[in-house]
Short mmCIF file of C-alpha atoms in Angstrom, two decimals:
data_model
loop_
_atom_site.label_atom_id
_atom_site.label_comp_id
_atom_site.label_asym_id
_atom_site.label_seq_id
_atom_site.Cartn_x
_atom_site.Cartn_y
_atom_site.Cartn_z
CA MET A 1 121.43 -2.49 138.96
CA PRO A 2 121.77 -2.92 142.72
CA ARG A 3 119.31 -5.44 144.24
CA THR A 4 117.29 -2.74 146.07
CA VAL A 5 116.83 -0.69 143.00
CA ASN A 6 115.86 -3.82 141.03
CA LEU A 7 113.24 -4.54 143.69
CA LEU A 8 111.88 -0.99 143.51
CA VAL A 9 111.40 -0.91 139.78
CA ALA A 10 110.45 -4.60 139.32
CA ASP A 11 107.87 -4.92 142.19
CA ALA A 12 104.75 -3.24 140.97
CA ARG A 13 103.57 -2.50 144.46
CA TRP A 14 106.74 -0.64 145.49
CA SER A 15 106.86 1.23 142.17
CA ALA A 16 103.18 2.18 142.37
CA GLY A 17 103.68 3.48 145.89
CA VAL A 18 106.62 5.81 144.87
CA VAL A 19 104.73 7.04 141.76
CA ALA A 20 101.49 7.64 143.84
CA ALA A 21 103.58 9.57 146.42
CA ILE A 22 105.11 11.75 143.69
CA PHE A 23 101.66 12.41 142.26
CA CYS A 24 100.10 13.41 145.55
CA LEU A 25 103.04 15.68 146.33
CA THR A 26 102.69 17.36 142.97
CA VAL A 27 98.93 17.94 143.55
CA LEU A 28 99.52 19.30 147.04
CA LEU A 29 102.21 21.55 145.90
CA ASN A 30 100.48 23.01 142.90
CA TRP A 31 96.80 23.21 143.53
CA SER A 32 95.73 26.84 143.51
CA GLY A 33 92.23 26.93 142.17
CA LEU A 34 91.16 28.26 138.91
CA GLY A 35 93.77 29.53 136.39
CA PRO A 36 94.07 31.35 133.08
CA GLY A 37 92.18 30.58 129.80
CA ASP A 38 88.67 29.33 129.70
CA ALA A 39 88.09 28.00 133.27
CA GLU A 40 85.14 30.38 133.97
CA ARG A 41 83.40 29.13 130.77
CA TYR A 42 83.51 25.55 131.92
CA VAL A 43 82.45 26.39 135.54
CA LYS A 44 79.46 28.40 134.16
CA SER A 45 78.29 25.45 131.96
CA ALA A 46 78.79 23.04 134.87
CA LEU A 47 76.78 25.28 137.19
CA ALA A 48 74.00 25.40 134.56
CA TRP A 49 73.79 21.58 134.53
CA ARG A 50 73.74 21.46 138.29
CA GLU A 51 71.06 24.23 138.75
CA ASP A 52 68.88 23.81 135.65
CA GLY A 53 69.24 20.18 134.68
CA PHE A 54 69.93 19.20 131.02
CA HIS A 55 71.94 21.92 129.32
CA LEU A 56 72.63 21.48 125.60
CA GLY A 57 75.12 24.33 125.38
CA GLU A 58 75.58 27.02 122.83
CA THR A 59 79.40 27.46 122.76
CA HIS A 60 82.14 24.91 121.99
CA TRP A 61 83.28 25.15 125.64
CA GLU A 62 79.91 23.98 126.83
CA LEU A 63 79.83 21.04 124.29
CA ARG A 64 82.97 19.36 125.85
CA TYR A 65 80.77 17.16 127.90
CA LEU A 66 83.56 14.78 129.03
CA PHE A 67 85.12 17.79 130.75
CA VAL A 68 81.96 19.67 131.86
CA LEU A 69 79.75 16.82 133.06
CA PRO A 70 82.24 15.45 135.62
CA MET A 71 82.57 19.02 137.02
CA ALA A 72 78.81 19.35 137.26
CA ALA A 73 78.63 15.95 139.05
CA MET A 74 81.29 17.25 141.60
CA PHE A 75 79.15 20.39 142.10
CA SER A 76 76.12 18.26 142.78
CA VAL A 77 77.92 15.99 145.33
CA PHE A 78 80.16 18.64 147.10
CA GLY A 79 78.51 21.85 146.18
CA PRO A 80 80.11 24.58 143.95
CA SER A 81 83.67 25.49 144.79
CA GLU A 82 87.05 25.85 143.18
CA THR A 83 88.14 22.58 144.68
CA ALA A 84 85.19 20.72 143.30
CA ALA A 85 85.84 22.26 139.91
CA ALA A 86 89.33 20.94 139.93
CA VAL A 87 88.58 17.36 141.12
CA PRO A 88 87.84 16.02 137.54
CA ASN A 89 91.16 17.17 136.37
CA VAL A 90 92.89 15.62 139.37
CA LEU A 91 91.16 12.36 138.37
CA TYR A 92 92.17 12.73 134.77
CA ALA A 93 95.80 13.40 135.83
CA ALA A 94 95.76 10.37 138.08
CA ALA A 95 94.39 8.31 135.28
CA ILE A 96 97.15 9.22 132.78
CA VAL A 97 99.75 8.32 135.43
CA ALA A 98 98.01 4.97 135.95
CA VAL A 99 97.81 4.32 132.26
CA THR A 100 101.49 5.11 131.85
CA PHE A 101 102.43 2.91 134.75
CA TYR A 102 100.54 -0.08 133.41
CA PHE A 103 101.24 0.06 129.68
CA ALA A 104 104.74 1.43 129.84
CA ARG A 105 105.86 -1.34 132.26
CA ARG A 106 104.09 -3.90 130.05
CA TYR A 107 105.47 -2.82 126.63
CA VAL A 108 108.70 -0.84 127.43
CA GLY A 109 110.04 -2.44 130.58
CA ASN A 110 109.38 -2.53 134.32
CA ALA A 111 112.14 -0.07 135.12
CA GLU A 112 111.39 2.20 132.18
CA GLY A 113 107.62 2.14 132.86
CA SER A 114 108.12 2.92 136.55
CA VAL A 115 110.36 5.95 135.72
CA ALA A 116 108.14 7.14 133.02
CA ALA A 117 105.08 7.05 135.35
CA ALA A 118 107.13 8.91 137.98
CA PHE A 119 108.05 11.62 135.37
CA VAL A 120 104.37 12.00 134.34
CA ALA A 121 103.29 12.08 137.96
CA GLY A 122 105.62 14.94 138.72
CA SER A 123 104.99 16.76 135.46
CA VAL A 124 104.08 20.50 135.18
CA PHE A 125 102.39 19.73 131.83
CA PHE A 126 100.26 16.70 132.75
CA VAL A 127 99.48 17.36 136.48
CA ALA A 128 100.44 20.78 137.88
CA ARG A 129 98.97 23.00 135.16
CA PRO A 130 95.70 21.03 134.24
CA LEU A 131 94.73 21.41 137.94
CA GLU A 132 93.81 24.95 137.08
CA VAL A 133 90.92 23.55 135.03
CA GLU A 134 92.51 23.24 131.60
CA ALA A 135 90.71 21.35 128.91
CA TYR A 136 93.87 19.65 127.62
CA GLY A 137 94.01 17.49 130.92
CA PRO A 138 91.25 15.13 129.84
CA GLU A 139 92.45 15.43 126.20
CA ALA A 140 95.88 14.29 127.12
CA PHE A 141 94.49 11.30 128.94
CA PHE A 142 92.34 10.07 126.00
CA VAL A 143 95.29 10.65 123.63
CA ALA A 144 97.70 8.67 125.69
CA LEU A 145 95.29 5.81 126.29
CA SER A 146 94.32 5.59 122.58
CA CYS A 147 98.05 5.35 121.64
CA TRP A 148 98.63 2.69 124.17
CA CYS A 149 95.61 0.70 122.82
CA PHE A 150 97.19 0.93 119.33
CA VAL A 151 100.56 -0.26 120.69
CA ALA A 152 98.77 -3.25 122.31
CA SER A 153 97.18 -4.07 118.94
CA ARG A 154 100.62 -4.50 117.54
CA VAL A 155 101.81 -6.82 120.30
CA GLU A 156 98.79 -8.72 121.79
CA LYS A 157 96.84 -11.57 120.14
CA GLU A 158 93.49 -9.70 120.49
CA ARG A 159 94.55 -7.31 117.64
CA TYR A 160 91.12 -6.20 116.45
CA ALA A 161 89.73 -5.63 119.83
CA TRP A 162 92.57 -3.31 120.71
CA LEU A 163 92.19 -1.57 117.41
CA ILE A 164 88.50 -1.00 118.11
CA ALA A 165 89.40 0.30 121.58
CA ALA A 166 92.03 2.65 120.06
CA GLY A 167 89.33 4.04 117.76
CA VAL A 168 86.75 4.43 120.53
CA VAL A 169 89.19 6.36 122.76
CA ALA A 170 90.29 8.46 119.90
CA GLY A 171 86.57 9.29 119.40
CA PHE A 172 86.46 10.46 122.93
CA ALA A 173 89.45 12.64 122.43
CA TRP A 174 87.78 14.06 119.34
CA THR A 175 84.70 15.14 121.45
CA VAL A 176 87.06 17.17 123.62
CA ARG A 177 89.07 18.72 120.79
CA GLU A 178 88.82 18.15 117.10
CA GLN A 179 92.49 18.52 116.32
CA THR A 180 93.03 15.06 117.90
CA LEU A 181 92.05 13.75 114.59
CA TYR A 182 95.82 13.37 114.10
CA LEU A 183 95.41 10.08 116.15
CA MET A 184 93.40 8.49 113.45
CA MET A 185 95.58 9.84 110.67
CA VAL A 186 98.69 8.34 112.26
CA PHE A 187 96.95 5.15 113.15
CA GLY A 188 95.83 4.76 109.52
CA LEU A 189 99.35 5.66 108.22
CA LEU A 190 101.10 3.07 110.46
CA THR A 191 98.52 0.45 109.54
CA LEU A 192 99.21 0.98 105.90
CA LEU A 193 102.98 0.95 106.34
CA SER A 194 102.82 -2.27 108.31
CA ARG A 195 101.08 -4.00 105.45
CA LYS A 196 99.52 -6.41 107.95
CA ASP A 197 95.91 -7.21 107.24
CA VAL A 198 95.36 -3.60 106.20
CA PHE A 199 91.72 -3.79 105.32
CA ARG A 200 90.38 -5.52 108.45
CA SER A 201 92.68 -3.34 110.61
CA CYS A 202 91.25 -0.10 109.09
CA VAL A 203 87.72 -1.42 109.48
CA ALA A 204 88.36 -2.07 113.20
CA LEU A 205 89.78 1.35 113.77
CA GLY A 206 87.01 3.02 111.74
CA PHE A 207 84.32 0.99 113.63
CA GLY A 208 85.63 2.12 116.96
CA PHE A 209 86.05 5.82 115.96
CA GLY A 210 82.91 5.82 113.84
CA SER A 211 80.72 4.45 116.67
CA ILE A 212 81.46 7.46 118.79
CA LEU A 213 80.87 9.79 115.89
CA LEU A 214 77.53 8.14 115.21
CA ILE A 215 76.38 8.32 118.77
CA GLU A 216 77.34 12.03 118.82
CA TRP A 217 75.49 12.68 115.61
CA LEU A 218 72.32 10.83 116.79
CA TYR A 219 72.46 12.71 120.10
CA TYR A 220 72.62 16.18 118.50
CA TRP A 221 70.03 15.12 115.81
CA ALA A 222 67.54 14.09 118.55
CA VAL A 223 68.27 17.02 120.91
CA ALA A 224 69.12 19.95 118.63
CA GLY A 225 67.57 18.75 115.31
CA ASP A 226 71.01 18.99 113.67
CA PRO A 227 73.49 16.06 113.78
CA PHE A 228 76.35 18.48 113.03
CA TYR A 229 75.36 20.96 115.76
CA ARG A 230 78.73 20.87 117.42
CA TYR A 231 80.71 21.21 114.25
CA ARG A 232 78.64 24.27 113.17
CA ILE A 233 79.43 25.94 116.53
CA ASP A 234 83.06 25.09 116.33
CA LEU A 235 83.35 26.34 112.84
CA SER A 236 82.05 29.74 113.83
CA HIS A 237 84.28 29.94 116.82
CA ARG A 238 87.30 32.28 116.56
CA THR A 239 89.62 32.27 119.54
CA ILE A 240 91.00 35.68 120.36
CA GLY A 241 94.67 36.07 121.08
CA GLN A 242 97.97 35.99 119.10
CA ASN A 243 99.02 32.71 120.85
CA VAL A 244 96.24 30.85 119.12
CA GLU A 245 95.20 32.67 116.03
CA LEU A 246 97.47 35.09 114.21
CA LYS A 247 96.13 38.55 113.24
CA GLY A 248 97.16 41.07 110.75
CA SER A 249 100.81 41.18 109.83
CA ASP A 250 101.45 38.21 112.16
CA ALA A 251 99.32 36.06 109.80
CA SER A 252 102.06 36.10 107.06
CA LEU A 253 103.11 32.88 105.45
CA ALA A 254 106.44 33.09 106.99
CA ASN A 255 105.18 33.67 110.51
CA ARG A 256 102.68 30.78 110.10
CA PHE A 257 105.45 28.52 109.04
CA ILE A 258 107.74 29.44 111.90
CA ARG A 259 105.23 29.61 114.70
CA PRO A 260 105.05 25.95 115.68
CA ILE A 261 108.91 25.78 115.68
CA ARG A 262 109.19 28.90 117.73
CA ASP A 263 106.47 27.81 120.20
CA ASN A 264 108.17 24.54 120.76
CA PHE A 265 111.46 26.26 121.65
CA THR A 266 110.00 28.91 123.84
CA TYR A 267 107.20 27.13 125.78
CA ALA A 268 108.27 26.88 129.40
CA MET A 269 106.38 23.64 130.23
CA THR A 270 107.90 21.59 127.40
CA THR A 271 111.01 23.19 125.87
CA PRO A 272 113.51 22.11 128.63
CA PHE A 273 112.37 18.49 128.30
CA LEU A 274 112.62 18.50 124.53
CA LEU A 275 116.17 19.80 124.85
CA LEU A 276 116.99 17.12 127.54
CA ALA A 277 115.60 14.36 125.36
CA ALA A 278 117.56 15.64 122.35
CA LEU A 279 120.78 15.50 124.42
CA ALA A 280 119.95 12.02 125.74
CA ALA A 281 119.48 10.76 122.21
CA TRP A 282 122.73 12.32 120.99
CA ARG A 283 124.70 9.07 121.16
CA PRO A 284 124.99 5.83 119.17
CA GLY A 285 123.55 2.52 120.17
CA TRP A 286 119.80 3.37 120.42
CA ARG A 287 118.90 0.72 117.85
CA THR A 288 119.86 -2.06 120.27
CA VAL A 289 118.00 -0.28 123.12
CA LEU A 290 114.75 -0.37 120.98
CA ALA A 291 115.31 -3.98 119.92
CA PRO A 292 112.63 -5.73 121.93
CA PRO A 293 109.47 -5.80 119.68
CA SER A 294 107.01 -4.28 122.11
CA ARG A 295 109.46 -1.40 122.90
CA ARG A 296 110.16 -0.83 119.25
CA GLN A 297 106.40 -0.67 118.52
CA THR A 298 105.85 1.70 121.40
CA PHE A 299 108.48 4.26 120.21
CA ILE A 300 107.56 3.89 116.55
CA LEU A 301 103.98 4.86 117.43
CA PHE A 302 104.81 7.68 119.81
CA GLY A 303 107.62 8.87 117.52
CA TRP A 304 105.34 9.24 114.52
CA MET A 305 102.53 10.90 116.76
CA ALA A 306 105.04 13.39 118.13
CA PHE A 307 106.45 14.16 114.63
CA LEU A 308 103.08 14.56 112.87
CA SER A 309 100.97 16.11 115.47
CA VAL A 310 102.94 19.32 115.37
CA PRO A 311 102.39 20.21 111.64
CA ILE A 312 98.83 18.82 111.70
CA CYS A 313 97.79 20.96 114.67
CA GLY A 314 100.10 23.98 113.87
CA TYR A 315 99.38 24.29 110.11
CA ILE A 316 96.12 22.59 109.43
CA PHE A 317 94.21 23.59 112.54
CA ASN A 318 96.33 26.74 113.19
CA LEU A 319 96.94 25.71 116.70
CA ALA A 320 100.67 25.94 117.40
CA LEU A 321 101.11 25.95 121.12
CA PRO A 322 102.23 22.54 122.54
CA ARG A 323 99.12 22.27 124.78
CA TYR A 324 97.20 21.55 121.65
CA TYR A 325 99.23 18.37 120.90
CA PRO A 326 100.11 16.90 124.30
CA VAL A 327 101.33 13.72 122.69
CA LEU A 328 104.63 15.39 121.95
CA ALA A 329 105.21 16.26 125.58
CA TYR A 330 104.14 12.69 126.56
CA ALA A 331 106.47 11.03 124.05
CA THR A 332 109.34 13.25 125.31
CA LEU A 333 108.86 11.96 128.97
CA LEU A 334 108.82 8.34 127.70
CA ALA A 335 112.12 8.96 125.86
CA LEU A 336 113.61 10.50 128.99
CA ALA A 337 112.52 7.58 131.08
CA LEU A 338 114.16 5.20 128.60
CA ALA A 339 117.38 7.25 128.55
CA CYS A 340 117.44 7.43 132.43
CA VAL A 341 117.24 3.71 132.77
CA GLU A 342 119.78 3.03 130.02
CA LEU A 343 122.21 5.45 131.64
CA TRP A 344 121.95 3.44 134.88
CA ARG A 345 122.52 0.12 132.96
CA ARG A 346 125.49 1.44 131.11
CA HIS A 347 127.19 4.00 133.32
CA GLY A 348 125.88 3.41 136.80
CA ALA A 349 123.70 5.29 139.31
CA ALA A 350 125.20 8.68 139.37
CA PRO A 351 124.38 9.93 135.81
CA ALA A 352 120.86 8.31 135.83
CA ALA A 353 120.12 9.84 139.19
CA ALA A 354 121.28 13.11 137.92
CA LEU A 355 119.02 12.99 134.90
CA ALA A 356 116.04 12.00 136.98
CA VAL A 357 116.66 14.77 139.53
CA ILE A 358 117.05 17.31 136.70
CA VAL A 359 113.73 16.22 135.17
CA LEU A 360 111.77 16.23 138.44
CA PHE A 361 113.38 19.52 139.73
CA ALA A 362 112.77 21.19 136.36
CA ASN A 363 109.11 20.29 136.70
CA VAL A 364 108.89 21.75 140.21
CA ALA A 365 110.63 25.02 139.15
CA LEU A 366 108.55 25.38 136.03
CA ALA A 367 105.35 24.65 137.81
CA ASP A 368 106.15 27.55 140.14
CA PHE A 369 107.30 29.75 137.26
CA VAL A 370 104.06 29.37 135.28
CA LYS A 371 101.73 29.59 138.28
CA TYR A 372 98.96 31.97 137.57
CA ARG A 373 98.53 34.10 140.75
CA GLU A 374 96.21 36.82 139.35
CA TYR A 375 93.21 34.89 140.61
CA SER A 376 94.25 35.88 144.14
CA GLU A 377 92.95 39.34 143.26
CA ALA A 378 89.63 38.02 142.23
CA ARG A 379 89.37 35.98 145.39
CA PHE A 380 90.23 38.97 147.53
CA LEU A 381 87.62 41.14 145.84
CA ALA A 382 85.04 38.34 146.13
CA ASP A 383 85.69 38.17 149.91
CA TYR A 384 85.33 41.90 150.23
CA ALA A 385 82.23 41.95 148.09
CA MET A 386 80.52 39.37 150.18
CA LYS A 387 80.75 41.81 153.20
CA SER A 388 80.32 45.11 151.29
CA ALA A 389 77.00 46.95 151.25
CA GLU A 390 78.06 48.78 148.10
CA PRO A 391 78.79 47.46 144.64
CA ILE A 392 82.44 47.61 143.60
CA GLU A 393 83.32 48.50 140.09
CA THR A 394 86.38 47.13 138.32
CA ASP A 395 87.83 46.28 134.94
CA PRO A 396 86.12 43.73 132.71
CA LEU A 397 88.57 40.86 133.23
CA THR A 398 88.77 41.15 136.99
CA ALA A 399 84.89 41.54 137.15
CA ASN A 400 84.38 38.31 135.11
CA ARG A 401 86.69 36.35 137.40
CA THR A 402 85.23 37.84 140.51
CA ARG A 403 81.69 37.10 139.46
CA HIS A 404 82.53 33.44 138.93
CA GLN A 405 84.20 33.43 142.37
CA LEU A 406 80.94 34.68 143.82
CA MET A 407 78.88 32.22 141.93
CA LEU A 408 81.09 29.35 143.25
CA ARG A 409 80.14 30.63 146.79
CA GLY A 410 76.45 30.30 146.04
CA VAL A 411 75.69 33.84 144.86
CA PRO A 412 73.13 33.90 141.97
CA SER A 413 74.55 35.14 138.65
CA ASP A 414 72.49 38.35 138.48
CA GLU A 415 73.33 39.20 142.12
CA ALA A 416 77.08 38.65 141.34
CA SER A 417 76.69 40.98 138.46
CA ARG A 418 75.03 43.60 140.62
CA ARG A 419 77.78 43.42 143.32
CA ILE A 420 80.63 43.63 140.70
CA PRO A 421 79.57 45.97 137.87
CA ILE A 422 81.97 46.47 134.91
CA ARG A 423 82.95 50.00 134.21
CA LEU A 424 85.51 51.01 131.55
CA ALA A 425 85.33 54.50 132.97
CA PRO A 426 84.98 54.49 136.85
CA THR A 427 81.84 56.31 138.10
CA PRO A 428 82.52 59.35 140.45
CA GLY A 429 81.50 58.48 144.00
CA ALA A 430 81.65 54.71 143.41
CA LEU A 431 83.90 52.08 145.02
CA PHE A 432 86.48 50.88 142.44
CA PHE A 433 88.88 47.85 142.67
CA LYS A 434 92.29 48.57 141.07
CA SER A 435 93.91 45.32 140.07
CA HIS A 436 97.08 44.90 138.07
CA MET A 437 94.80 44.55 135.06
CA THR A 438 93.24 48.04 135.51
CA GLN A 439 94.37 50.21 132.53
CA ARG A 440 91.99 53.04 132.74
CA GLN A 441 92.43 54.21 136.32
CA PRO A 442 90.31 56.88 138.18
CA PRO A 443 91.80 60.37 137.81
CA THR A 444 91.36 61.05 141.51
CA TRP A 445 90.60 58.65 144.34
CA CYS A 446 90.69 57.97 148.04
CA ALA A 447 92.41 54.61 148.77
CA LEU A 448 90.37 52.71 151.45
CA VAL A 449 92.08 49.43 151.30
CA ILE A 450 95.66 48.51 150.08
CA ALA A 451 96.68 44.87 150.28
CA ASP A 452 99.37 42.55 148.86
CA VAL A 453 97.27 39.57 147.79
CA ARG A 454 99.41 37.75 145.31
CA PRO A 455 101.83 35.30 146.96
CA VAL A 456 105.53 35.30 146.21
CA ILE A 457 106.65 33.06 143.25
CA TRP A 458 110.03 31.94 144.33
CA THR A 459 111.35 31.41 140.75
CA HIS A 460 110.39 34.95 139.82
CA ALA A 461 112.10 36.26 142.97
CA LEU A 462 115.33 34.30 142.16
CA ILE A 463 115.35 35.71 138.62
CA ARG A 464 114.87 39.29 139.90
CA HIS A 465 117.57 38.84 142.58
CA ALA A 466 120.08 37.46 140.00
CA GLY A 467 119.30 40.41 137.56
CA VAL A 468 118.47 38.08 134.71
CA ASP A 469 115.22 40.07 134.04
CA ARG A 470 117.29 43.23 133.54
CA ILE A 471 119.48 41.43 130.99
CA ALA A 472 116.67 39.65 129.17
CA GLY A 473 114.18 42.43 129.47
CA GLY A 474 110.87 42.41 127.48
CA LYS A 475 108.60 39.67 128.19
CA LEU A 476 110.59 37.99 130.91
CA ARG A 477 110.85 41.27 132.87
CA ALA A 478 107.08 41.70 132.76
CA THR A 479 106.44 38.06 133.71
CA VAL A 480 108.69 38.14 136.77
CA ALA A 481 107.96 41.73 137.90
CA ARG A 482 107.12 42.14 141.58
CA PRO A 483 103.35 42.22 141.91
CA GLN A 484 101.85 45.56 143.05
CA PRO A 485 99.27 45.74 145.88
CA VAL A 486 95.61 45.96 144.95
CA GLN A 487 93.54 48.93 146.05
CA ILE A 488 89.88 49.54 146.79
CA VAL A 489 89.32 53.24 146.18
CA ARG A 490 86.55 55.77 146.24
CA VAL A 491 86.41 57.57 142.95
CA LEU A 492 86.50 61.34 143.44
CA GLU A 493 86.43 64.45 141.39
CA GLU A 494 88.87 66.21 143.70
CA GLU A 495 91.50 65.22 146.27
CA VAL A 496 90.31 64.77 149.85
CA ALA A 497 91.81 63.46 153.13
CA THR A 498 88.83 61.27 154.20
CA ASP A 499 86.17 59.23 152.25
CA PRO A 500 83.13 61.43 151.91
CA ALA A 501 80.78 58.43 152.28
CA THR A 502 82.33 56.76 155.26
CA GLY A 503 84.71 59.28 156.92
CA ALA A 504 87.52 56.71 156.80
CA PRO A 505 90.97 58.31 156.19
CA CYS A 506 92.50 57.98 152.71
CA LEU A 507 95.56 55.83 152.67
CA SER A 508 98.85 56.79 151.06
CA PRO A 509 99.56 55.18 147.72
CA PRO A 510 101.90 52.05 147.73
CA GLN A 511 105.43 52.51 146.85
CA LYS A 512 106.40 51.01 143.44
#
């Protein structure tokens, strides 16, 4: 490598500065507040901790304390807001970048570790998307740290201390999501295959993991009177939605078998990188690349984790989407970092730089593609409701999001519900907010406000301009469709020219 490049990747301070800059840029470009999924559930629980003190929790979302309690702490320090809600995930994302930088440089190589940390710092999967308050952000951190502790146990002299640490951190991951049990399963398998002091190694792993379980059991026994309180709640939980749990004909044996494979080849945040890693590995000579013992141990561990986490989560836990086994995405970025540096050593700067640019640009494009802009509608309605003397009805999903927006602005829960009532059938004479989610629209209305509130997503616009959506059709067309304006309307029984309540003129409907 050229001397300047050697300095950049070998000197930890220069490398850390570049990685930190990529991470900060990723955060600045992608922070957009709450996103899809269960963000409101975590916010509600964190608000309960802040306002009412100790809060045991009655749902499995509320019992993810390592996710909820940091959010509650941010609310206590800075006050409730979307920014404060996202701070814990920013810190977890920064932590996984730091862990990658330290351990990958130590066990894979200075250059490889620096590139891997840069790839993670710019990742849509590990940084951009978790900022929207996703539970897999902290899960991914604990999974990665636990794996690195196990790698350290295979290389360092303090073998048993590292094994205990791997078990402890795996226990933390378990308290966030139970399917991370695959960590201990793979640790145990590799310990047995290594045939190196198997008994004491298993005891050390079990002691670390078991200590967290014991603490959890004692806590729930003391507080709830049931050491298995969390497990009973989780067992009764059923996530709704075909992406997580199959229903009806989709639950056939064939569909259950094919679903993890299909999801891995159609999941925007991971599929391109899996394909890039497969292409990079499609050449001879990788045995010599993995020859150094610490590097070999690293890729043995992450390879097995990536390979076994998919069937364990997809078939045993029935959770097939890649966000439920982040170790696969993490292992893919490690492999791409190794391939990038090896390309540089064997073929020069151009192909290595091309691969790095492709990886980083793909993350930027995919982060834009998967951005969830529908919360812009809830924010708009919350702003309007704060100034409106009348309640504003809307559909259930938009109402739930808007109520949480109001609560994050200091509005009590009951007052937020009063301001934004849920109506499946709009009430004549009432104000109604028509979002893109509104399916049952008022038969007749007077539009008082029409506004474009969802910002343009440039990747969606490019796809529409190129006509790809017309060729692909189906789901892609719906995903990239131009967002329609929202409307605040007066529900009427007959058409009029002005609002009967305020005398304001009725606006013309937007052009589709």
